[in-house]
mmCIF file of C-alpha atoms in Angstrom:
data_model
loop_
_atom_site.group_PDB
_atom_site.id
_atom_site.type_symbol
_atom_site.label_atom_id
_atom_site.label_comp_id
_atom_site.label_asym_id
_atom_site.label_seq_id
_atom_site.Cartn_x
_atom_site.Cartn_y
_atom_site.Cartn_z
ATOM 1 C CA LYS I 162 9.556 -15.500 -4.986
ATOM 2 C CA GLN I 163 8.676 -12.101 -6.402
ATOM 3 C CA GLU I 164 10.926 -9.243 -5.383
ATOM 4 C CA VAL I 165 10.444 -5.602 -6.265
ATOM 5 C CA THR I 166 13.294 -3.102 -6.329
ATOM 6 C CA GLN I 167 13.065 0.631 -6.749
ATOM 7 C CA ILE I 168 15.917 2.836 -7.852
ATOM 8 C CA PRO I 169 16.951 5.365 -6.774
ATOM 9 C CA ALA I 170 16.068 5.195 -3.095
ATOM 10 C CA ALA I 171 16.109 8.975 -2.901
ATOM 11 C CA LEU I 172 16.154 11.769 -5.411
ATOM 12 C CA SER I 173 16.453 15.533 -5.064
ATOM 13 C CA VAL I 174 15.872 17.743 -8.081
ATOM 14 C CA PRO I 175 15.220 21.399 -8.815
ATOM 15 C CA GLU I 176 11.750 22.424 -9.803
ATOM 16 C CA GLY I 177 10.919 22.017 -13.477
ATOM 17 C CA GLU I 178 13.054 18.980 -14.191
ATOM 18 C CA ASN I 179 11.720 15.909 -15.901
ATOM 19 C CA LEU I 180 12.567 12.794 -13.960
ATOM 20 C CA VAL I 181 12.330 9.030 -14.102
ATOM 21 C CA LEU I 182 11.737 6.606 -11.262
ATOM 22 C CA ASN I 183 12.555 2.957 -11.808
ATOM 23 C CA CYS I 184 10.917 -0.212 -10.593
ATOM 24 C CA SER I 185 12.092 -3.736 -11.367
ATOM 25 C CA PHE I 186 10.580 -7.092 -10.492
ATOM 26 C CA THR I 187 12.066 -10.561 -10.635
ATOM 27 C CA ASP I 188 9.077 -12.612 -11.786
ATOM 28 C CA SER I 189 7.500 -11.462 -15.015
ATOM 29 C CA ALA I 190 4.268 -13.383 -14.299
ATOM 30 C CA ILE I 191 2.426 -10.360 -12.978
ATOM 31 C CA TYR I 192 -1.224 -9.433 -13.259
ATOM 32 C CA ASN I 193 -0.712 -5.706 -13.025
ATOM 33 C CA LEU I 194 1.594 -3.062 -11.628
ATOM 34 C CA GLN I 195 0.546 -0.024 -9.694
ATOM 35 C CA TRP I 196 2.337 3.181 -8.784
ATOM 36 C CA PHE I 197 1.406 4.972 -5.573
ATOM 37 C CA ARG I 198 2.306 8.183 -3.877
ATOM 38 C CA GLN I 199 2.698 8.441 -0.107
ATOM 39 C CA ASP I 200 3.094 11.714 1.738
ATOM 40 C CA PRO I 201 4.827 11.616 5.156
ATOM 41 C CA GLY I 202 2.603 10.006 7.771
ATOM 42 C CA LYS I 203 -0.245 9.652 5.321
ATOM 43 C CA GLY I 204 -1.952 6.906 3.405
ATOM 44 C CA LEU I 205 -1.412 5.956 -0.197
ATOM 45 C CA THR I 206 -2.751 7.597 -3.300
ATOM 46 C CA SER I 207 -2.990 5.465 -6.400
ATOM 47 C CA LEU I 208 -1.357 7.191 -9.356
ATOM 48 C CA LEU I 209 -1.378 4.756 -12.228
ATOM 49 C CA LEU I 210 -2.345 1.160 -12.816
ATOM 50 C CA ILE I 211 -0.890 -0.809 -15.716
ATOM 51 C CA GLN I 212 -2.334 -4.168 -16.648
ATOM 52 C CA SER I 213 0.102 -6.870 -17.731
ATOM 53 C CA SER I 214 -1.188 -6.554 -21.302
ATOM 54 C CA GLN I 215 -0.534 -2.822 -21.437
ATOM 55 C CA ARG I 216 2.697 -0.982 -22.115
ATOM 56 C CA GLU I 217 1.961 2.394 -20.604
ATOM 57 C CA GLN I 218 -0.539 4.604 -18.839
ATOM 58 C CA THR I 219 -0.679 8.372 -18.645
ATOM 59 C CA SER I 220 -2.301 10.767 -16.209
ATOM 60 C CA GLY I 221 -1.491 14.445 -16.516
ATOM 61 C CA ARG I 222 2.236 14.939 -16.028
ATOM 62 C CA LEU I 223 2.718 11.296 -15.117
ATOM 63 C CA ASN I 224 3.506 8.490 -17.496
ATOM 64 C CA ALA I 225 4.171 4.922 -16.428
ATOM 65 C CA SER I 226 5.559 2.285 -18.734
ATOM 66 C CA LEU I 227 5.740 -1.457 -18.332
ATOM 67 C CA ASP I 228 8.141 -3.903 -19.947
ATOM 68 C CA LYS I 229 6.923 -7.172 -18.547
ATOM 69 C CA SER I 230 9.475 -9.359 -20.292
ATOM 70 C CA SER I 231 12.404 -7.483 -18.809
ATOM 71 C CA GLY I 232 10.698 -6.979 -15.458
ATOM 72 C CA ARG I 233 10.778 -3.207 -15.497
ATOM 73 C CA SER I 234 8.509 -0.247 -15.056
ATOM 74 C CA THR I 235 9.319 3.430 -15.093
ATOM 75 C CA LEU I 236 7.380 6.382 -13.770
ATOM 76 C CA TYR I 237 8.070 9.551 -15.698
ATOM 77 C CA ILE I 238 7.222 12.868 -14.073
ATOM 78 C CA ALA I 239 7.279 15.854 -16.377
ATOM 79 C CA ALA I 240 7.992 19.412 -15.265
ATOM 80 C CA SER I 241 8.333 18.481 -11.610
ATOM 81 C CA GLN I 242 6.846 20.749 -8.941
ATOM 82 C CA PRO I 243 7.514 21.082 -5.186
ATOM 83 C CA GLY I 244 4.093 19.521 -4.606
ATOM 84 C CA ASP I 245 5.389 16.341 -6.201
ATOM 85 C CA SER I 246 7.656 15.798 -3.204
ATOM 86 C CA ALA I 247 6.644 12.486 -1.670
ATOM 87 C CA THR I 248 7.605 8.834 -1.589
ATOM 88 C CA TYR I 249 6.660 6.918 -4.699
ATOM 89 C CA LEU I 250 5.926 3.234 -4.312
ATOM 90 C CA CYS I 251 5.689 0.558 -6.932
ATOM 91 C CA ALA I 252 3.714 -2.625 -6.300
ATOM 92 C CA VAL I 253 3.053 -5.668 -8.448
ATOM 93 C CA SER I 254 0.130 -8.022 -8.241
ATOM 94 C CA SER I 255 0.757 -11.669 -8.915
ATOM 95 C CA SER I 256 -1.237 -13.797 -11.281
ATOM 96 C CA ALA I 257 -2.293 -16.339 -8.711
ATOM 97 C CA GLY I 258 -5.600 -16.503 -6.860
ATOM 98 C CA ASN I 259 -8.648 -14.305 -6.533
ATOM 99 C CA ASN I 260 -7.171 -12.221 -3.716
ATOM 100 C CA ARG I 261 -3.969 -11.288 -5.424
ATOM 101 C CA LYS I 262 -1.431 -9.866 -2.992
ATOM 102 C CA LEU I 263 0.667 -6.851 -3.698
ATOM 103 C CA ILE I 264 4.434 -7.108 -3.540
ATOM 104 C CA TRP I 265 6.003 -3.756 -2.727
ATOM 105 C CA GLY I 266 9.203 -1.960 -3.466
ATOM 106 C CA LEU I 267 10.820 0.165 -0.773
ATOM 107 C CA GLY I 268 9.982 3.345 -2.612
ATOM 108 C CA THR I 269 11.775 6.370 -3.982
ATOM 109 C CA SER I 270 11.790 9.437 -1.784
ATOM 110 C CA LEU I 271 11.505 12.459 -4.054
ATOM 111 C CA ALA I 272 12.269 16.031 -3.080
ATOM 112 C CA VAL I 273 11.559 18.771 -5.616
ATOM 113 C CA ASN I 274 13.213 21.979 -4.573
ATOM 114 C CA PRO I 275 11.747 25.379 -5.498
ATOM 115 C CA GLY R 263 -14.347 5.638 -7.213
ATOM 116 C CA ALA R 264 -14.010 3.160 -4.389
ATOM 117 C CA VAL R 265 -13.289 4.673 -0.978
ATOM 118 C CA VAL R 266 -12.011 2.979 2.143
ATOM 119 C CA SER R 267 -12.441 4.979 5.326
ATOM 120 C CA GLN R 268 -9.966 4.186 8.108
ATOM 121 C CA HIS R 269 -10.247 5.355 11.716
ATOM 122 C CA PRO R 270 -8.645 6.580 13.808
ATOM 123 C CA SER R 271 -5.971 8.399 11.841
ATOM 124 C CA TRP R 272 -3.739 8.442 14.881
ATOM 125 C CA VAL R 273 -3.835 7.055 18.397
ATOM 126 C CA ILE R 274 -1.599 7.144 21.439
ATOM 127 C CA CYS R 275 -2.103 4.441 24.035
ATOM 128 C CA LYS R 276 -0.427 3.106 27.127
ATOM 129 C CA SER R 277 1.457 -0.166 27.169
ATOM 130 C CA GLY R 278 -0.790 -3.085 27.942
ATOM 131 C CA THR R 279 -3.944 -1.585 26.517
ATOM 132 C CA SER R 280 -5.741 -2.611 23.336
ATOM 133 C CA VAL R 281 -6.442 -0.477 20.311
ATOM 134 C CA LYS R 282 -9.008 -1.095 17.593
ATOM 135 C CA ILE R 283 -8.609 0.200 14.068
ATOM 136 C CA GLU R 284 -11.563 0.204 11.697
ATOM 137 C CA CYS R 285 -11.733 0.155 7.946
ATOM 138 C CA ARG R 286 -15.015 0.680 6.155
ATOM 139 C CA SER R 287 -15.728 0.409 2.474
ATOM 140 C CA LEU R 288 -18.024 3.346 1.826
ATOM 141 C CA ASP R 289 -19.541 2.737 -1.576
ATOM 142 C CA PHE R 290 -18.861 -0.898 -2.237
ATOM 143 C CA GLN R 291 -18.786 -4.262 -0.519
ATOM 144 C CA ALA R 292 -15.384 -5.613 0.364
ATOM 145 C CA THR R 293 -15.338 -9.331 1.035
ATOM 146 C CA THR R 294 -11.598 -9.112 1.575
ATOM 147 C CA MET R 295 -9.381 -6.564 3.293
ATOM 148 C CA PHE R 296 -5.610 -6.554 3.491
ATOM 149 C CA TRP R 297 -3.897 -5.185 6.586
ATOM 150 C CA TYR R 298 -0.411 -3.739 6.344
ATOM 151 C CA ARG R 299 2.131 -2.367 8.776
ATOM 152 C CA GLN R 300 4.791 0.124 7.866
ATOM 153 C CA PHE R 301 7.803 1.026 9.970
ATOM 154 C CA PRO R 302 9.677 4.278 9.347
ATOM 155 C CA LYS R 303 11.602 4.327 6.092
ATOM 156 C CA GLN R 304 10.399 0.848 5.222
ATOM 157 C CA SER R 305 7.855 -0.389 2.755
ATOM 158 C CA LEU R 306 4.488 -1.859 3.582
ATOM 159 C CA MET R 307 4.495 -5.324 5.081
ATOM 160 C CA LEU R 308 1.380 -7.440 4.692
ATOM 161 C CA MET R 309 0.217 -8.663 8.084
ATOM 162 C CA ALA R 310 -2.971 -10.502 7.300
ATOM 163 C CA THR R 311 -5.914 -10.859 4.985
ATOM 164 C CA SER R 312 -9.398 -10.643 6.427
ATOM 165 C CA ASN R 313 -12.315 -12.403 4.765
ATOM 166 C CA GLU R 314 -15.947 -11.687 5.519
ATOM 167 C CA GLY R 315 -17.521 -14.555 7.366
ATOM 168 C CA SER R 316 -14.356 -16.571 7.886
ATOM 169 C CA LYS R 317 -11.082 -16.494 9.764
ATOM 170 C CA ALA R 318 -8.334 -14.157 8.734
ATOM 171 C CA THR R 319 -5.210 -15.450 7.055
ATOM 172 C CA TYR R 320 -2.039 -14.290 8.760
ATOM 173 C CA GLU R 321 1.365 -13.893 7.197
ATOM 174 C CA GLN R 322 4.283 -15.804 8.603
ATOM 175 C CA GLY R 323 5.622 -14.284 11.788
ATOM 176 C CA VAL R 324 2.474 -12.293 12.637
ATOM 177 C CA GLU R 325 0.959 -13.215 15.992
ATOM 178 C CA LYS R 326 -2.695 -14.077 15.594
ATOM 179 C CA ASP R 327 -3.503 -13.543 19.254
ATOM 180 C CA LYS R 328 -1.888 -10.151 19.309
ATOM 181 C CA PHE R 329 -3.365 -8.762 16.111
ATOM 182 C CA LEU R 330 -7.019 -9.719 16.123
ATOM 183 C CA ILE R 331 -8.771 -9.253 12.834
ATOM 184 C CA ASN R 332 -12.499 -9.349 12.391
ATOM 185 C CA HIS R 333 -14.443 -8.942 9.186
ATOM 186 C CA ALA R 334 -17.919 -8.664 10.608
ATOM 187 C CA SER R 335 -19.726 -7.428 7.515
ATOM 188 C CA LEU R 336 -19.211 -6.711 3.860
ATOM 189 C CA THR R 337 -18.314 -3.120 4.678
ATOM 190 C CA LEU R 338 -16.323 -3.364 7.909
ATOM 191 C CA SER R 339 -13.004 -4.930 8.850
ATOM 192 C CA THR R 340 -11.245 -4.267 12.150
ATOM 193 C CA LEU R 341 -7.749 -4.803 13.460
ATOM 194 C CA THR R 342 -7.275 -4.886 17.228
ATOM 195 C CA VAL R 343 -3.781 -4.613 18.643
ATOM 196 C CA THR R 344 -4.017 -6.363 22.000
ATOM 197 C CA SER R 345 -1.754 -5.707 24.970
ATOM 198 C CA ALA R 346 0.131 -3.137 22.974
ATOM 199 C CA HIS R 347 3.843 -2.582 23.532
ATOM 200 C CA PRO R 348 6.104 0.233 22.313
ATOM 201 C CA GLU R 349 7.467 -2.031 19.576
ATOM 202 C CA ASP R 350 3.953 -2.177 18.124
ATOM 203 C CA SER R 351 4.187 1.519 17.361
ATOM 204 C CA SER R 352 3.834 1.751 13.627
ATOM 205 C CA PHE R 353 1.691 2.920 10.750
ATOM 206 C CA TYR R 354 -1.160 0.531 10.016
ATOM 207 C CA ILE R 355 -3.068 0.685 6.765
ATOM 208 C CA CYS R 356 -5.830 -1.355 5.203
ATOM 209 C CA SER R 357 -6.515 -2.052 1.573
ATOM 210 C CA ALA R 358 -9.383 -3.489 -0.416
ATOM 211 C CA PRO R 359 -8.634 -5.482 -3.571
ATOM 212 C CA PRO R 360 -10.022 -4.480 -6.951
ATOM 213 C CA ARG R 361 -13.783 -4.670 -7.273
ATOM 214 C CA ARG R 362 -13.382 -5.712 -10.849
ATOM 215 C CA GLY R 363 -10.674 -7.934 -12.219
ATOM 216 C CA THR R 364 -8.873 -5.069 -13.884
ATOM 217 C CA GLY R 365 -9.143 -2.459 -11.169
ATOM 218 C CA GLY R 366 -6.586 -1.191 -8.693
ATOM 219 C CA TYR R 367 -6.324 -1.576 -4.958
ATOM 220 C CA THR R 368 -7.932 1.017 -2.690
ATOM 221 C CA PHE R 369 -6.219 2.067 0.520
ATOM 222 C CA GLY R 370 -7.377 3.595 3.757
ATOM 223 C CA SER R 371 -5.640 6.724 4.962
ATOM 224 C CA GLY R 372 -3.713 4.817 7.615
ATOM 225 C CA THR R 373 -3.476 4.854 11.403
ATOM 226 C CA ARG R 374 -0.399 6.069 13.251
ATOM 227 C CA LEU R 375 -0.182 4.065 16.475
ATOM 228 C CA THR R 376 2.132 5.208 19.239
ATOM 229 C CA VAL R 377 2.419 3.065 22.356
ATOM 230 C CA VAL R 378 3.950 4.789 25.356
#
């Protein structure tokens, strides 16, 4: 059974710091991995999608890496800003079936302080 | 990109009443929609998968008669919370799977349900 773990659960940093959020999964047979951002009481915004054949994806100040064999992904945020404060969720999609379900981590709650 | 429109964004209802939540795919056809529930400080929990033209598939422990799911067309899926109780208060969110094999999931903006 696939399990997704995110570390740390919460993180508070001063503005401008580079930071790394971690996501690990127990079953390496994934189809893809997706990072999301969720603001309090709001829906989810997709940040980056990494296919199982890829090693990283970049979008602006965000970089996500994937090491499928070790069951790990990291989300790197460069030059953090107060607007980056949110909960960051990692989800993996299994390889089975046409309607592949997402398995979620509990998220990392990030606070960037001005 | 793909957009899923979810309404209402929030609703307050009395115990015993029913509430319907709608999710529409605006620029694509979604034959499948996933429905999630999220309690405070917890991650998303998949409740059920709706399929256009057939019965929804419910996850273990989710009451089918309480959470009615209908996927009436290729662009509309609804979740109805029947005879709502305060413990049903939660954040409900829908999601459409990738349109193409390599795409990502698209989420609605969520519905905050409060049962008083």
